[in-house]
Amino acid sequence: MVLDQIISIVISTGNFYAIWLILTLSLNYEYGYNGILNFGKVLFFGLGAFAAGYVAANLANLFAGMSVDMCSAQAVQLRLETAKTNPVFAVGSFLTALAAGSILAGLIGLLLTSSTARIKEGFILGIVLLAAGETSRIVVRNYEPIVCGYHGLVGIPNPFLFIGDAQTATYYLSALIWAVAAINFIIMFKVTRSPYGRMLKAMRENELAAESFGKNINKVRRQVLFIGSMMSGVAGVLYAYYIGFVAADDFTSLKTFDIWVAMLLGGVGNHVGAASGALLVTVLDRATRTLRGWLATLNIPIEMLYVRWVIVGILMLIVLMYRPGGLIPEGPIKTPAYRLFGFNGVRWGRWKRS
Amino acid sequence: MEEILVVENIVKTFSGLKAIDNVSLKIGKGGVYGIIGPNGSGKSTLFNVISGVLKPDSGRIYFMGERIDGLPPHEIYNKGIARSFQIPTLFLKMPVIENMLLPPKRQKGEILYHAPFQRSWESQELNLAEKAKNTLHDLKLINVYGNKASEVSGGQMKLLEVGRTMMAEPKLILLDEPTAGIAPNLAEEIFKIIKSLRDKYGLTFMIIEHRYDILFKHAEYIFLLNEGKLIAEGQPSKLLDSTILAQVYLGD
């Protein structure tokens, strides 16, 4: 009984971590490496989740040859039943959602960067993204045909429901989520430990100089935001399928800043750092939520959700005072070029202090 | 001599002030050209216009017969004009060696879909690193190769500025005060390196410099700017003989 509970806590924490990891990695790619002030992470995360809900609901009707109101209890039943009996729908809707969510998020990211590309000040793009995030949330919240507006869409079916009971399906889905996160990590790590990563950092450090040395800043920036947004979209789809529910109000701008906190605590411009920051934030989030439940049953009047913000604030202060680059700050981009100089020549001690 | 750069009637105004006023000049291939003039005479603005950082109000610029005025900096760079900046614009949080490895053109590893596959760009990277190592050696920067650019001295920053342009394999190099703040013997060394590169690769240099003692010794042709106008040009010895230099710098 207790073991079951521990397993389920570990699995849920692991899943939330995996999703959070993808988001933090993508922000680190955008801001940590390229210096893009993306204050609209939640927009792309949300777009993925909304796309997942929309696709699942509409494909269920299509497969069943019916047209029930997707927000009704009957539709929820229909989705879950169809997923149990029809593997093509279960897996197909998931894959369609994955494609739709990531491409939609990527394209919106591309559109927003292109529209602000002519303005060199990075914070303008940041504000545009922040506003776009809130706008999309409010639109989805008030326009029912997307994901049932205010109430949200219930019953996004686990794509592995046809294999066995809900428990087994969750295990399979968890394995999938972790695999996707791991692939994201490996790709990001490899992509940025290269001349490409060096170019991204150079653009971050000095736009004028990077452009004077032949780097096409606008093109690279669009590319970065396209891929970063796609990753966030994927995270959104996984999130929606994992919790089986999507509602607009889950995607407030506070989430954006949670992702920022994860990156800033962990290490800006260092994917291992970002991964550890994401772990810290996820564990803190899960722990306070679990504690909150226990405290409620014991009638202790402490609101852990706010305690969490206090802890985050204190952590931020401590890290910024003593390790301004994050827990694992950025180092040199160790391409094979360093082999000519001997790796030992790089003074790592110096990197930690600044 | 074959002309590599032709500047025709360039005008650039900043809030009504003519920073460059109808300047025309011709740069021959393989020469070392000096540009001098008092502060505010438009030397750096001229470089900014040629390299595309600023767009001229009017006039035309031809590089190897091709019109380049108004193109974005990265396209002008790709055609073969590299520049250094008067105030070092280094990538401060990156090591010296990474600053050196950024400029080379057509790096396969800078393309997104090649980047994760180290094997596809490793050999190119090693060649560039070899070249960077040699250049750092020439510029006496080899000891600080692993330091962040923000952790080297002001003089070393200037040297790194010069070193970066050399990594670019350009045809024309614009150097904005390459020896400001650099010890005399090393300044002399820089000019020797510049000349050896010219001889080896047939590069062309345009150099803004206030240190006439060194510049006049090494440059083959001098342009004198004052208040945005080109007021004299010629070989260093001829310019030194005329009174115009003293007039501009010391007043009548």
XYZ file of C-alpha atoms in Angstrom:
606
model
C 0.000 0.000 0.000
C 2.715 2.461 1.038
C 4.958 1.087 -1.676
C 2.268 1.708 -4.271
C 1.971 5.248 -3.060
C 5.726 5.791 -3.260
C 5.843 4.332 -6.751
C 3.060 6.558 -7.924
C 4.735 9.638 -6.413
C 8.036 8.731 -8.048
C 6.372 8.164 -11.398
C 4.373 11.347 -11.337
C 7.369 13.385 -10.187
C 9.424 11.756 -12.910
C 6.861 12.605 -15.561
C 6.503 16.191 -14.467
C 10.277 16.412 -14.360
C 10.602 15.085 -17.897
C 8.097 17.632 -19.181
C 9.726 20.408 -17.192
C 13.112 19.322 -18.499
C 12.032 19.769 -22.111
C 10.705 23.242 -21.332
C 13.813 24.315 -19.440
C 16.118 22.952 -22.132
C 14.252 24.856 -24.804
C 14.404 28.082 -22.797
C 18.089 27.524 -22.189
C 18.561 27.050 -25.919
C 16.711 30.292 -26.585
C 17.911 32.483 -23.752
C 20.919 30.726 -22.227
C 22.630 30.278 -25.559
C 21.083 32.807 -27.867
C 19.935 35.548 -25.491
C 16.324 35.616 -26.705
C 14.121 36.953 -23.930
C 11.309 34.485 -24.300
C 8.687 35.592 -21.787
C 6.057 33.593 -23.633
C 7.186 30.031 -22.983
C 3.749 29.177 -21.658
C 2.202 30.212 -24.978
C 3.982 27.401 -26.825
C 3.547 24.936 -23.975
C -0.147 25.782 -23.962
C -0.497 25.565 -27.738
C 0.806 21.997 -27.586
C -1.671 21.073 -24.869
C -4.624 22.774 -26.583
C -3.764 21.054 -29.840
C -3.655 17.723 -28.004
C -7.099 18.244 -26.513
C -8.606 19.485 -29.741
C -7.170 16.647 -31.820
C -8.159 13.923 -29.346
C -11.727 15.200 -29.061
C -12.318 15.623 -32.768
C -10.635 12.417 -33.851
C -12.730 10.455 -31.353
C -15.894 11.709 -33.018
C -14.444 10.948 -36.412
C -13.470 7.394 -35.509
C -16.766 6.655 -33.824
C -18.655 8.178 -36.729
C -20.627 10.308 -34.309
C -20.854 13.966 -33.551
C -21.387 14.306 -29.837
C -20.621 17.603 -28.146
C -16.967 17.155 -27.217
C -17.489 18.769 -23.827
C -20.243 16.412 -22.696
C -19.787 13.488 -20.318
C -20.892 11.225 -23.164
C -17.945 12.414 -25.248
C -15.501 11.708 -22.422
C -16.864 8.179 -22.249
C -16.650 7.868 -26.020
C -13.001 8.943 -26.104
C -11.941 6.532 -23.375
C -13.925 3.649 -24.853
C -12.606 4.236 -28.354
C -9.034 4.408 -27.042
C -9.531 1.081 -25.255
C -10.891 -0.743 -28.248
C -9.193 0.979 -31.154
C -5.374 1.131 -31.101
C -5.364 3.087 -34.358
C -7.312 5.879 -32.695
C -5.326 5.734 -29.443
C -1.894 5.901 -31.010
C -3.001 7.814 -34.093
C -4.576 10.658 -32.156
C -1.488 10.909 -29.972
C 0.868 11.083 -32.941
C -1.391 13.528 -34.761
C -1.502 15.690 -31.656
C 2.275 15.523 -31.346
C 2.731 16.645 -34.932
C 0.005 19.276 -34.797
C 1.051 20.661 -31.406
C 4.727 20.982 -32.212
C 4.257 22.402 -35.684
C 1.593 24.853 -34.537
C 3.797 26.072 -31.698
C 6.801 26.297 -34.006
C 4.940 28.279 -36.642
C 3.493 30.719 -34.125
C 6.991 31.184 -32.733
C 8.302 31.829 -36.227
C 5.526 34.308 -36.951
C 6.111 36.290 -33.767
C 9.897 36.460 -34.241
C 9.588 37.457 -37.860
C 7.236 40.265 -36.964
C 9.666 41.725 -34.431
C 12.923 40.789 -36.165
C 13.508 44.264 -37.544
C 13.591 45.736 -34.067
C 16.945 44.995 -32.533
C 15.865 45.408 -28.914
C 15.330 41.938 -27.523
C 12.894 42.951 -24.818
C 10.317 43.961 -27.434
C 10.110 40.365 -28.631
C 9.934 39.359 -24.961
C 6.940 41.593 -24.313
C 5.240 40.538 -27.538
C 5.574 36.895 -26.499
C 4.356 37.606 -22.984
C 1.292 39.369 -24.351
C 0.685 36.642 -26.919
C 0.760 34.025 -24.153
C -1.875 35.793 -22.097
C -3.953 36.558 -25.194
C -4.038 32.955 -26.301
C -4.991 31.819 -22.806
C -7.880 34.267 -22.675
C -9.057 33.334 -26.147
C -9.010 29.613 -25.368
C -10.694 30.234 -22.040
C -13.580 32.060 -23.653
C -13.950 30.284 -26.970
C -15.531 26.913 -26.258
C -14.931 25.056 -29.550
C -11.191 24.760 -28.867
C -11.041 22.945 -25.543
C -14.383 23.637 -23.882
C -13.507 27.103 -22.665
C -13.579 27.754 -18.974
C -14.291 24.191 -17.893
C -11.515 22.623 -19.882
C -11.506 19.369 -21.766
C -11.637 16.197 -19.698
C -10.708 12.698 -20.807
C -7.769 12.978 -23.159
C -7.183 9.244 -23.514
C -3.884 7.644 -22.658
C -2.507 6.345 -25.991
C -1.715 2.956 -24.418
C -5.153 2.263 -22.976
C -5.699 -0.558 -25.492
C -2.825 -2.523 -23.933
C -4.221 -2.983 -20.454
C -5.652 -1.266 -17.436
C -5.090 2.371 -16.589
C -2.089 1.587 -14.393
C -0.225 -0.280 -17.136
C -1.069 2.392 -19.654
C 0.401 5.012 -17.322
C 3.630 3.050 -17.055
C 3.919 2.863 -20.823
C 3.142 6.538 -21.245
C 5.677 7.442 -18.557
C 8.352 5.455 -20.337
C 7.486 7.276 -23.533
C 7.610 10.692 -21.856
C 10.996 9.937 -20.355
C 12.287 8.683 -23.669
C 11.175 11.854 -25.427
C 12.785 13.997 -22.735
C 16.014 12.011 -22.924
C 16.122 12.355 -26.704
C 15.542 16.084 -26.352
C 18.377 16.351 -23.873
C 20.826 14.401 -26.020
C 19.991 16.359 -29.159
C 20.191 19.720 -27.400
C 23.470 18.755 -25.772
C 25.002 17.710 -29.078
C 23.587 20.580 -31.093
C 25.018 23.200 -28.773
C 28.402 21.587 -28.168
C 29.478 22.541 -31.657
C 30.394 25.537 -33.777
C 26.644 26.157 -33.928
C 26.487 26.564 -30.153
C 29.480 28.854 -30.335
C 27.719 30.990 -32.913
C 24.588 31.175 -30.742
C 26.631 32.374 -27.777
C 28.471 34.915 -29.895
C 25.143 36.364 -31.015
C 24.115 36.593 -27.389
C 27.351 38.324 -26.406
C 27.527 40.897 -29.163
C 25.055 41.158 -32.013
C 26.984 43.785 -33.930
C 30.214 41.807 -33.874
C 28.485 38.530 -34.740
C 26.820 40.158 -37.704
C 30.062 41.788 -38.783
C 31.567 38.324 -38.848
C 29.018 37.069 -41.276
C 26.405 35.484 -39.039
C 22.853 36.006 -40.208
C 21.283 36.993 -36.929
C 17.664 37.185 -38.021
C 17.765 33.829 -39.721
C 19.399 32.054 -36.794
C 17.072 33.713 -34.310
C 14.000 32.578 -36.235
C 15.439 29.084 -36.394
C 16.100 29.020 -32.656
C 12.636 30.215 -31.784
C 11.052 27.775 -34.212
C 12.813 24.802 -32.673
C 12.520 26.032 -29.094
C 8.791 26.539 -29.586
C 8.392 23.132 -31.185
C 10.031 21.572 -28.145
C 7.668 23.465 -25.856
C 4.782 22.284 -28.015
C 5.894 18.677 -27.604
C 6.076 19.217 -23.846
C 2.528 20.586 -23.957
C 1.196 17.545 -25.817
C 2.887 15.150 -23.395
C 1.540 17.118 -20.459
C -2.030 17.064 -21.760
C -1.889 13.311 -22.446
C -0.301 12.586 -19.100
C -2.769 14.449 -16.906
C -5.607 13.665 -19.336
C -7.060 17.119 -19.012
C -6.479 20.505 -20.550
C -7.762 23.869 -19.412
C -6.699 27.339 -20.398
C -6.153 28.548 -16.855
C -3.433 26.002 -16.348
C -1.298 28.110 -18.653
C -0.929 31.460 -16.957
C 2.243 33.468 -17.342
C 3.349 32.321 -13.893
C 4.343 29.057 -15.560
C 6.662 30.955 -17.867
C 8.502 32.345 -14.906
C 8.666 28.932 -13.262
C 10.618 27.807 -16.298
C 12.828 30.871 -16.033
C 13.455 30.110 -12.375
C 14.461 26.545 -13.264
C 16.956 27.795 -15.822
C 18.372 30.609 -13.697
C 18.788 28.358 -10.651
C 20.331 25.535 -12.646
C 22.717 27.257 -14.987
C 22.287 29.665 -17.858
C 23.958 28.412 -21.007
C 24.587 24.950 -19.633
C 22.173 22.130 -20.362
C 23.293 19.996 -17.423
C 22.711 23.019 -15.214
C 19.287 23.591 -16.737
C 18.419 19.940 -16.143
C 19.355 20.203 -12.472
C 17.402 23.431 -12.122
C 14.369 21.734 -13.621
C 14.772 18.894 -11.117
C 14.917 21.346 -8.230
C 11.809 23.179 -9.339
C 9.836 19.996 -10.061
C 10.718 18.348 -6.755
C 9.874 21.524 -4.886
C 6.576 21.788 -6.719
C 5.605 18.153 -6.157
C 6.762 18.138 -2.536
C 4.806 21.223 -1.599
C 1.705 19.885 -3.331
C 1.941 16.570 -1.495
C 2.578 18.321 1.791
C -0.381 20.559 1.123
C -2.645 17.532 0.940
C -1.352 16.138 4.209
C -1.581 19.468 5.991
C -5.168 19.828 4.821
C -6.143 16.466 6.319
C -4.476 17.471 9.583
C -6.253 20.831 9.619
C -3.008 22.794 9.783
C -3.643 26.247 8.324
C -0.547 26.671 6.154
C -0.931 27.222 2.421
C 1.994 25.315 0.945
C 1.511 26.769 -2.540
C 2.546 30.124 -1.148
C 5.293 28.621 0.978
C 6.652 27.304 -2.289
C 6.950 30.821 -3.691
C 8.771 31.917 -0.558
C 11.228 29.053 -0.949
C 11.728 29.833 -4.641
C 12.434 33.462 -3.775
C 14.967 32.559 -1.106
C 16.664 30.054 -3.421
C 16.893 32.658 -6.160
C 18.484 35.133 -3.773
C 21.007 32.625 -2.486
C 21.960 31.405 -5.953
C 22.232 34.900 -7.423
C 24.392 36.031 -4.498
C 26.767 33.108 -4.353
C 26.563 31.494 -7.787
C 25.274 34.080 -10.218
C 25.755 31.732 -13.155
C 23.478 29.130 -11.559
C 24.293 25.899 -9.743
C 26.271 24.582 -12.720
C 27.387 27.647 -14.642
C 28.315 27.707 -18.302
C 31.784 26.686 -19.394
C 33.655 26.709 -22.663
C 32.137 24.911 -25.632
C 34.489 21.987 -25.785
C 34.677 21.232 -29.464
C 37.621 19.133 -30.692
C 39.479 22.445 -31.169
C 40.510 22.303 -27.529
C 42.370 19.091 -28.213
C 45.095 21.125 -29.867
C 45.616 23.039 -26.689
C 45.101 20.211 -24.231
C 41.916 20.285 -22.202
C 43.836 20.809 -18.982
C 44.892 24.230 -20.090
C 41.377 25.544 -19.633
C 41.201 26.964 -16.176
C 37.901 25.733 -14.890
C 38.345 27.513 -11.576
C 38.118 30.795 -13.374
C 34.794 29.930 -14.876
C 33.085 29.351 -11.621
C 33.736 32.712 -10.116
C 32.313 35.178 -12.595
C 46.895 48.671 -60.069
C 43.681 46.695 -60.005
C 41.056 48.299 -57.807
C 39.446 46.199 -55.101
C 37.279 48.870 -53.495
C 35.822 51.988 -55.055
C 33.974 54.506 -52.915
C 32.061 57.123 -54.868
C 30.579 60.309 -53.433
C 29.556 58.852 -50.111
C 27.508 61.116 -47.823
C 26.464 60.137 -44.307
C 24.653 62.542 -42.022
C 23.951 62.243 -38.302
C 21.160 64.613 -37.204
C 22.194 67.223 -39.727
C 25.914 66.848 -39.143
C 27.761 65.608 -42.189
C 29.994 62.893 -40.776
C 31.115 61.976 -44.268
C 30.812 64.627 -46.905
C 31.118 63.466 -50.474
C 34.100 61.197 -50.056
C 35.451 59.267 -53.028
C 38.454 56.995 -52.907
C 39.969 54.037 -54.661
C 41.768 51.164 -52.997
C 44.140 49.056 -55.054
C 44.461 45.346 -54.548
C 47.261 44.249 -52.254
C 48.038 47.625 -50.713
C 48.327 48.795 -47.136
C 46.334 52.007 -46.899
C 46.358 54.361 -43.947
C 43.463 56.607 -43.020
C 44.227 59.495 -40.732
C 42.465 62.570 -39.484
C 41.582 64.311 -36.236
C 38.893 62.930 -33.937
C 35.458 63.273 -35.448
C 36.751 63.503 -38.984
C 34.632 60.550 -40.121
C 37.189 57.746 -40.273
C 35.235 55.206 -38.248
C 31.987 56.232 -39.921
C 33.599 55.504 -43.263
C 34.452 52.009 -42.023
C 30.929 51.532 -40.716
C 29.506 52.514 -44.085
C 31.844 50.245 -46.035
C 31.189 47.262 -43.746
C 27.421 47.791 -43.866
C 26.881 48.648 -40.209
C 25.583 52.025 -41.408
C 23.782 52.750 -44.657
C 25.075 55.768 -46.590
C 22.639 58.592 -47.351
C 23.913 58.711 -50.905
C 26.795 57.509 -52.981
C 27.970 54.140 -54.209
C 30.470 51.552 -53.032
C 31.880 48.864 -55.316
C 33.801 45.879 -54.030
C 35.546 43.920 -56.776
C 33.251 45.527 -59.297
C 30.115 44.635 -57.397
C 27.906 47.220 -55.752
C 27.710 46.616 -51.988
C 26.345 49.788 -50.387
C 23.188 49.108 -48.391
C 23.777 45.371 -48.019
C 23.551 43.941 -44.489
C 26.900 43.456 -42.679
C 26.853 39.669 -42.875
C 26.510 39.702 -46.656
C 29.320 42.218 -47.069
C 31.448 40.057 -44.800
C 30.718 37.013 -46.905
C 31.878 38.889 -49.988
C 35.256 39.290 -48.320
C 35.450 42.453 -46.190
C 36.314 41.925 -42.521
C 36.770 44.618 -39.937
C 37.866 45.270 -36.409
C 36.303 47.826 -34.125
C 37.836 50.830 -32.420
C 36.286 49.825 -29.118
C 36.788 46.059 -28.851
C 33.538 44.227 -29.504
C 34.578 40.836 -28.260
C 32.390 37.981 -27.139
C 33.272 38.637 -23.537
C 31.940 35.534 -21.829
C 33.622 33.256 -24.342
C 37.230 32.092 -24.241
C 39.809 33.753 -26.451
C 40.067 30.654 -28.619
C 36.313 30.612 -29.246
C 36.472 34.268 -30.214
C 39.052 33.262 -32.784
C 37.062 30.330 -34.113
C 33.903 32.307 -34.751
C 34.879 34.370 -37.829
C 35.726 31.665 -40.399
C 33.130 31.477 -43.125
C 31.231 28.413 -44.298
C 31.729 26.388 -41.141
C 29.856 23.161 -41.555
C 29.375 22.837 -37.812
C 27.460 26.106 -37.754
C 24.640 24.569 -39.743
C 21.934 23.290 -37.450
C 21.507 19.878 -39.012
C 25.233 19.185 -39.151
C 25.924 20.406 -35.618
C 24.913 17.241 -33.704
C 27.126 15.073 -35.895
C 30.630 15.885 -34.810
C 32.211 13.681 -37.445
C 30.882 15.893 -40.223
C 32.666 19.017 -38.995
C 35.509 17.735 -36.855
C 38.272 17.933 -39.455
C 37.328 21.461 -40.479
C 37.244 22.493 -36.836
C 40.718 21.064 -36.230
C 42.119 22.903 -39.246
C 40.662 26.161 -38.012
C 41.975 25.502 -34.529
C 45.459 24.951 -35.947
C 45.241 28.253 -37.761
C 43.906 30.008 -34.679
C 46.717 28.577 -32.627
C 49.323 29.934 -35.006
C 47.708 33.348 -35.125
C 47.452 33.480 -31.338
C 51.116 32.572 -31.234
C 52.013 35.425 -33.577
C 49.988 37.861 -31.508
C 51.485 36.626 -28.222
C 48.046 35.610 -26.997
C 48.701 31.907 -26.761
C 49.019 31.953 -22.977
C 45.541 33.321 -22.482
C 43.759 31.147 -25.050
C 41.485 29.623 -22.428
C 40.658 32.840 -20.592
C 37.382 34.540 -21.162
C 37.778 37.558 -23.412
C 36.685 39.709 -20.475
C 39.659 38.466 -18.485
C 42.458 39.679 -20.742
C 44.061 43.122 -20.661
C 42.904 46.036 -22.796
C 45.893 45.685 -25.106
C 45.271 41.985 -25.508
C 41.673 42.758 -26.396
C 42.899 44.958 -29.251
C 45.200 42.173 -30.394
C 42.339 39.729 -30.293
C 40.292 42.142 -32.410
C 43.032 42.079 -35.016
C 43.464 38.322 -34.716
C 39.780 37.703 -35.332
C 39.785 39.575 -38.628
C 42.728 37.486 -39.758
C 40.809 34.279 -39.073
C 38.175 35.408 -41.534
C 40.268 34.867 -44.689
C 38.937 38.054 -46.220
C 40.201 39.924 -49.234
C 39.999 43.348 -47.645
C 40.564 44.035 -43.957
C 39.488 47.239 -42.248
C 41.372 47.809 -39.005
C 40.178 50.573 -36.718
C 43.122 51.685 -34.583
C 44.745 48.282 -34.259
C 47.624 49.521 -32.107
C 45.860 51.903 -29.730
C 46.922 50.983 -26.218
C 49.554 48.533 -27.351
C 53.225 48.636 -26.414
C 55.460 50.085 -29.200
C 57.399 46.905 -29.896
C 54.232 44.852 -30.242
C 52.627 47.570 -32.370
C 55.576 47.310 -34.698
C 55.090 43.544 -34.620
C 51.434 43.884 -35.604
C 52.345 45.902 -38.656
C 54.964 43.328 -39.576
C 52.328 40.612 -39.321
C 49.996 42.708 -41.441
C 52.637 43.068 -44.129
C 53.568 39.429 -44.071
C 49.897 38.491 -44.498
C 49.649 40.908 -47.378
C 52.662 39.333 -49.044
C 51.520 35.795 -48.343
C 47.833 36.009 -49.269
C 47.663 39.200 -51.293
C 45.316 40.801 -48.754
C 44.451 44.460 -48.831
C 44.417 46.542 -45.654
C 42.792 49.833 -44.733
C 44.031 51.003 -41.365
C 42.822 53.853 -39.207
C 45.658 54.878 -36.945
C 46.747 57.794 -34.818
C 50.282 56.553 -34.350
C 51.872 58.168 -37.407
C 55.372 57.130 -36.484
C 54.388 53.510 -37.110
C 51.726 54.032 -39.751
C 53.833 56.214 -42.044
C 56.619 53.697 -41.909
C 54.448 50.806 -43.049
C 51.547 52.196 -45.046
C 51.998 52.707 -48.753
C 49.318 55.291 -49.268
C 47.565 57.674 -46.902
C 44.138 59.306 -46.970
C 43.674 62.367 -44.794
C 40.152 63.148 -43.655
C 39.007 66.301 -41.936
C 35.458 67.225 -40.961
C 34.102 64.476 -43.165
C 35.987 65.559 -46.257
C 38.901 63.888 -47.947
C 41.404 66.727 -48.023
C 44.620 65.020 -49.046
C 45.953 61.728 -50.228
C 49.266 60.378 -51.359
C 52.337 58.470 -50.395
C 53.466 58.977 -46.808
C 56.628 60.820 -47.729
C 54.756 63.293 -49.933
C 52.156 63.906 -47.266
C 54.826 64.548 -44.692
C 56.492 67.080 -46.972
C 53.341 69.095 -47.550
C 52.050 71.528 -44.955
C 48.508 70.200 -44.944
C 49.149 67.657 -42.200
C 50.404 70.288 -39.820
C 47.487 72.564 -40.721
C 44.889 69.940 -39.899
C 46.455 68.715 -36.693
C 48.097 71.756 -35.242
C 45.993 74.565 -36.659
C 47.411 77.426 -38.694
